[in-house]
Amino acid sequence: MFNGERIAERPLRWGMVGGGRTSGVGYKHRTGAQRDNIYQLVAGAFDVDPERGREFGVNLGVAPERCYKDYKEMFAEEAKREDGIEVVTIATPNGTHYEITMAALEAGLHVICEKPLTFTVKEAEEIKVKAEEKGKIVGVTYGYAGYPIISQMRSMIEQGLLGEIRMVDLRYTHGFNATDDAEKKSGAQSWRIDPKVAGPSFVLGDLSTHTYYLSQFIMPQMKIKQLLCDRQSFISSRAPLEDNAYVLMRYENGAVGRLWTSSVNAGSMEAQVIRIVGSKASLEWRDTSCNELIYEVQGKPAQVFVRGNDYLDDSALEYERLGALHQEGLSDSWANIYLKIAQAIVAKEKNDEVALSKITYPDINAGIDGVRWVENCVRSAESGAVWVDFE
Ligand code: NAD
């Protein structure tokens, strides 16, 4: 179980490129990185609009002089400082990843980059060579791979509990772009169908890279020998990039697979589904029930493995943070409670009683009421389990 104790003498000095106020993914990076005080955000070139980026960075608590107009200025200026950044996250649209990652490595930084890493394998391999030359780490934020139950899946397959793998069934779909006005409504969507910014694919790069990575993480031994991809642009203005695709796979061990990825799966809110079928048993995981793994042995009742329980493999417990019973969303709920209490403190300090009255948080009255509840329950129980007036 991980309990937030430090893993190094001090937090890593961390910068961000992109991830600004309007960004879809920036907040996920900051909460993921900063939750355990392992990374400290000290610099950024947060936005394609430098002024908005500076204002945003200051609002995040970054020193104004370390909110830069672009990544080039950030890498140059930070390199001059004794306390300059050591690691940078690149959370910009796809077409910028290669250039910024190479510049970061050249500047001696470790890199955490968004997917898809680059447009071509050649570019991605150049990044690998550069990272090795500079002795730096490059991480890619396939964020779903951190679910502890995904590690359990890997461990069960490694132990041979499924037997020989026969079928691999993968899906990452949603329906957000089922209509042709999606691009007009969202800047983040409009660049995703522009090959100059998004690269050679839309949903294959945007969605299915996640699920493909998960499949390789849980089954590192399963190498794809051949594949067949059929892709469509159901909204024709997205052509040549696809908003839907089916991929058939043949694996070296004789197994077969299919992957469906789509942003026009109208009405669907169940994004990823992974089903691995072996000669003895199957495993199935859905990201709408991300804490659960369904294990089906032929001829036996199905079992559900649940995150945080002692019966799981060590690899699934090593990064466990909450313990069994609690759902992962609990951390977000705690963050909201801390946020509301902070808002109340700020309003109180300003004597703003109107603002204070609008913040619904568990205040002193809620604390008193909890004690009252217990007192009344105990009084009833101690009186022989009788009705008592709630006082
Ligand atoms: P977005 O368009 O919502 O946000 C992009 C951000 O980058 C904005 O703040 C923009 O101002 C900034 N930006 C653009 N060019 C910049 C530059 N040259 N310098 C500095 N800042 C710049 O895009 P998004 O949805 O946040 O996606 C960004 C990247 O993250 C993409 O590669 C996308 O594939 C990836 N992504 C990953 C996940 C995931 O689960 N890992 C989820 C969403 C997006």
JSON list of C-alpha atoms in Angstrom, two decimals, residues 52-152:
[
{"chain": "A", "resi": 52, "resn": "ARG", "atom": "CA", "xyz": [-3.32, 33.74, -20.80]},
{"chain": "A", "resi": 53, "resn": "GLY", "atom": "CA", "xyz": [-0.64, 31.18, -19.95]},
{"chain": "A", "resi": 54, "resn": "ARG", "atom": "CA", "xyz": [1.14, 33.59, -17.60]},
{"chain": "A", "resi": 55, "resn": "GLU", "atom": "CA", "xyz": [-2.06, 34.55, -15.81]},
{"chain": "A", "resi": 56, "resn": "PHE", "atom": "CA", "xyz": [-3.01, 30.90, -15.47]},
{"chain": "A", "resi": 57, "resn": "GLY", "atom": "CA", "xyz": [0.43, 29.91, -14.16]},
{"chain": "A", "resi": 58, "resn": "VAL", "atom": "CA", "xyz": [0.35, 32.66, -11.55]},
{"chain": "A", "resi": 59, "resn": "ASN", "atom": "CA", "xyz": [-3.08, 31.42, -10.47]},
{"chain": "A", "resi": 60, "resn": "LEU", "atom": "CA", "xyz": [-1.56, 27.97, -10.04]},
{"chain": "A", "resi": 61, "resn": "GLY", "atom": "CA", "xyz": [1.04, 29.46, -7.72]},
{"chain": "A", "resi": 62, "resn": "VAL", "atom": "CA", "xyz": [3.97, 29.53, -10.14]},
{"chain": "A", "resi": 63, "resn": "ALA", "atom": "CA", "xyz": [6.27, 32.55, -9.76]},
{"chain": "A", "resi": 64, "resn": "PRO", "atom": "CA", "xyz": [5.43, 35.14, -12.49]},
{"chain": "A", "resi": 65, "resn": "GLU", "atom": "CA", "xyz": [9.01, 35.20, -13.77]},
{"chain": "A", "resi": 66, "resn": "ARG", "atom": "CA", "xyz": [8.82, 31.43, -14.30]},
{"chain": "A", "resi": 67, "resn": "CYS", "atom": "CA", "xyz": [5.65, 31.57, -16.44]},
{"chain": "A", "resi": 68, "resn": "TYR", "atom": "CA", "xyz": [7.25, 31.72, -19.86]},
{"chain": "A", "resi": 69, "resn": "LYS", "atom": "CA", "xyz": [5.98, 32.79, -23.26]},
{"chain": "A", "resi": 70, "resn": "ASP", "atom": "CA", "xyz": [6.99, 29.51, -24.89]},
{"chain": "A", "resi": 71, "resn": "TYR", "atom": "CA", "xyz": [8.90, 26.30, -24.25]},
{"chain": "A", "resi": 72, "resn": "LYS", "atom": "CA", "xyz": [12.11, 27.61, -25.85]},
{"chain": "A", "resi": 73, "resn": "GLU", "atom": "CA", "xyz": [12.30, 30.50, -23.41]},
{"chain": "A", "resi": 74, "resn": "MET", "atom": "CA", "xyz": [11.46, 28.17, -20.53]},
{"chain": "A", "resi": 75, "resn": "PHE", "atom": "CA", "xyz": [14.17, 25.62, -21.32]},
{"chain": "A", "resi": 76, "resn": "ALA", "atom": "CA", "xyz": [16.79, 28.35, -21.87]},
{"chain": "A", "resi": 77, "resn": "GLU", "atom": "CA", "xyz": [15.96, 30.35, -18.74]},
{"chain": "A", "resi": 78, "resn": "GLU", "atom": "CA", "xyz": [15.47, 27.36, -16.45]},
{"chain": "A", "resi": 79, "resn": "ALA", "atom": "CA", "xyz": [18.84, 25.96, -17.51]},
{"chain": "A", "resi": 80, "resn": "LYS", "atom": "CA", "xyz": [20.50, 29.10, -16.10]},
{"chain": "A", "resi": 81, "resn": "ARG", "atom": "CA", "xyz": [19.02, 28.57, -12.64]},
{"chain": "A", "resi": 82, "resn": "GLU", "atom": "CA", "xyz": [20.51, 26.46, -9.87]},
{"chain": "A", "resi": 83, "resn": "ASP", "atom": "CA", "xyz": [16.97, 25.43, -9.00]},
{"chain": "A", "resi": 84, "resn": "GLY", "atom": "CA", "xyz": [15.81, 24.99, -12.61]},
{"chain": "A", "resi": 85, "resn": "ILE", "atom": "CA", "xyz": [13.32, 22.33, -13.66]},
{"chain": "A", "resi": 86, "resn": "GLU", "atom": "CA", "xyz": [14.49, 18.72, -13.92]},
{"chain": "A", "resi": 87, "resn": "VAL", "atom": "CA", "xyz": [11.44, 17.22, -15.57]},
{"chain": "A", "resi": 88, "resn": "VAL", "atom": "CA", "xyz": [8.85, 18.61, -17.95]},
{"chain": "A", "resi": 89, "resn": "THR", "atom": "CA", "xyz": [5.39, 17.48, -18.99]},
{"chain": "A", "resi": 90, "resn": "ILE", "atom": "CA", "xyz": [4.31, 18.08, -22.56]},
{"chain": "A", "resi": 91, "resn": "ALA", "atom": "CA", "xyz": [0.51, 18.32, -22.74]},
{"chain": "A", "resi": 92, "resn": "THR", "atom": "CA", "xyz": [0.12, 20.11, -26.05]},
{"chain": "A", "resi": 93, "resn": "PRO", "atom": "CA", "xyz": [-1.61, 18.92, -29.25]},
{"chain": "A", "resi": 94, "resn": "ASN", "atom": "CA", "xyz": [0.05, 15.95, -30.97]},
{"chain": "A", "resi": 95, "resn": "GLY", "atom": "CA", "xyz": [1.89, 17.81, -33.73]},
{"chain": "A", "resi": 96, "resn": "THR", "atom": "CA", "xyz": [4.15, 19.57, -31.24]},
{"chain": "A", "resi": 97, "resn": "HIS", "atom": "CA", "xyz": [5.24, 16.53, -29.19]},
{"chain": "A", "resi": 98, "resn": "TYR", "atom": "CA", "xyz": [8.29, 15.55, -31.24]},
{"chain": "A", "resi": 99, "resn": "GLU", "atom": "CA", "xyz": [9.80, 19.01, -31.47]},
{"chain": "A", "resi": 100, "resn": "ILE", "atom": "CA", "xyz": [9.23, 19.90, -27.80]},
{"chain": "A", "resi": 101, "resn": "THR", "atom": "CA", "xyz": [10.36, 16.49, -26.48]},
{"chain": "A", "resi": 102, "resn": "MET", "atom": "CA", "xyz": [13.59, 16.64, -28.48]},
{"chain": "A", "resi": 103, "resn": "ALA", "atom": "CA", "xyz": [14.23, 20.20, -27.26]},
{"chain": "A", "resi": 104, "resn": "ALA", "atom": "CA", "xyz": [13.57, 19.14, -23.65]},
{"chain": "A", "resi": 105, "resn": "LEU", "atom": "CA", "xyz": [15.98, 16.21, -23.85]},
{"chain": "A", "resi": 106, "resn": "GLU", "atom": "CA", "xyz": [18.55, 18.45, -25.49]},
{"chain": "A", "resi": 107, "resn": "ALA", "atom": "CA", "xyz": [18.11, 20.80, -22.53]},
{"chain": "A", "resi": 108, "resn": "GLY", "atom": "CA", "xyz": [18.88, 17.90, -20.17]},
{"chain": "A", "resi": 109, "resn": "LEU", "atom": "CA", "xyz": [15.34, 17.34, -18.90]},
{"chain": "A", "resi": 110, "resn": "HIS", "atom": "CA", "xyz": [13.41, 14.16, -18.18]},
{"chain": "A", "resi": 111, "resn": "VAL", "atom": "CA", "xyz": [10.17, 14.17, -20.16]},
{"chain": "A", "resi": 112, "resn": "ILE", "atom": "CA", "xyz": [6.60, 13.09, -19.55]},
{"chain": "A", "resi": 113, "resn": "CYS", "atom": "CA", "xyz": [4.77, 13.40, -22.87]},
{"chain": "A", "resi": 114, "resn": "GLU", "atom": "CA", "xyz": [1.20, 12.93, -23.95]},
{"chain": "A", "resi": 115, "resn": "LYS", "atom": "CA", "xyz": [0.12, 10.25, -26.38]},
{"chain": "A", "resi": 116, "resn": "PRO", "atom": "CA", "xyz": [0.35, 9.70, -29.26]},
{"chain": "A", "resi": 117, "resn": "LEU", "atom": "CA", "xyz": [4.05, 10.39, -28.73]},
{"chain": "A", "resi": 118, "resn": "THR", "atom": "CA", "xyz": [4.79, 11.41, -32.34]},
{"chain": "A", "resi": 119, "resn": "PHE", "atom": "CA", "xyz": [3.39, 11.14, -35.88]},
{"chain": "A", "resi": 120, "resn": "THR", "atom": "CA", "xyz": [5.87, 8.44, -37.01]},
{"chain": "A", "resi": 121, "resn": "VAL", "atom": "CA", "xyz": [7.81, 5.52, -35.52]},
{"chain": "A", "resi": 122, "resn": "LYS", "atom": "CA", "xyz": [10.97, 7.08, -36.95]},
{"chain": "A", "resi": 123, "resn": "GLU", "atom": "CA", "xyz": [10.43, 10.22, -34.86]},
{"chain": "A", "resi": 124, "resn": "ALA", "atom": "CA", "xyz": [9.61, 8.17, -31.75]},
{"chain": "A", "resi": 125, "resn": "GLU", "atom": "CA", "xyz": [12.79, 6.14, -32.18]},
{"chain": "A", "resi": 126, "resn": "GLU", "atom": "CA", "xyz": [14.84, 9.31, -32.58]},
{"chain": "A", "resi": 127, "resn": "ILE", "atom": "CA", "xyz": [13.45, 10.41, -29.21]},
{"chain": "A", "resi": 128, "resn": "LYS", "atom": "CA", "xyz": [14.56, 7.08, -27.72]},
{"chain": "A", "resi": 129, "resn": "VAL", "atom": "CA", "xyz": [18.08, 7.52, -29.08]},
{"chain": "A", "resi": 130, "resn": "LYS", "atom": "CA", "xyz": [18.24, 11.09, -27.78]},
{"chain": "A", "resi": 131, "resn": "ALA", "atom": "CA", "xyz": [16.98, 10.03, -24.34]},
{"chain": "A", "resi": 132, "resn": "GLU", "atom": "CA", "xyz": [19.61, 7.31, -24.13]},
{"chain": "A", "resi": 133, "resn": "GLU", "atom": "CA", "xyz": [22.31, 9.70, -25.26]},
{"chain": "A", "resi": 134, "resn": "LYS", "atom": "CA", "xyz": [21.28, 12.19, -22.57]},
{"chain": "A", "resi": 135, "resn": "GLY", "atom": "CA", "xyz": [20.61, 9.58, -19.90]},
{"chain": "A", "resi": 136, "resn": "LYS", "atom": "CA", "xyz": [17.03, 10.74, -19.40]},
{"chain": "A", "resi": 137, "resn": "ILE", "atom": "CA", "xyz": [13.65, 9.10, -18.85]},
{"chain": "A", "resi": 138, "resn": "VAL", "atom": "CA", "xyz": [10.76, 9.58, -21.26]},
{"chain": "A", "resi": 139, "resn": "GLY", "atom": "CA", "xyz": [7.35, 8.58, -19.90]},
{"chain": "A", "resi": 140, "resn": "VAL", "atom": "CA", "xyz": [4.06, 8.60, -21.81]},
{"chain": "A", "resi": 141, "resn": "THR", "atom": "CA", "xyz": [0.78, 9.24, -20.00]},
{"chain": "A", "resi": 142, "resn": "TYR", "atom": "CA", "xyz": [-1.28, 6.19, -20.78]},
{"chain": "A", "resi": 143, "resn": "GLY", "atom": "CA", "xyz": [-3.11, 7.11, -17.62]},
{"chain": "A", "resi": 144, "resn": "TYR", "atom": "CA", "xyz": [-5.38, 4.08, -17.31]},
{"chain": "A", "resi": 145, "resn": "ALA", "atom": "CA", "xyz": [-2.44, 1.75, -16.75]},
{"chain": "A", "resi": 146, "resn": "GLY", "atom": "CA", "xyz": [-2.18, 2.87, -13.14]},
{"chain": "A", "resi": 147, "resn": "TYR", "atom": "CA", "xyz": [-5.37, 1.11, -12.06]},
{"chain": "A", "resi": 148, "resn": "PRO", "atom": "CA", "xyz": [-4.23, -1.54, -9.57]},
{"chain": "A", "resi": 149, "resn": "ILE", "atom": "CA", "xyz": [-6.67, -4.07, -11.01]},
{"chain": "A", "resi": 150, "resn": "ILE", "atom": "CA", "xyz": [-4.91, -3.82, -14.39]},
{"chain": "A", "resi": 151, "resn": "SER", "atom": "CA", "xyz": [-1.78, -5.15, -12.64]},
{"chain": "A", "resi": 152, "resn": "GLN", "atom": "CA", "xyz": [-3.88, -7.98, -11.23]}
]
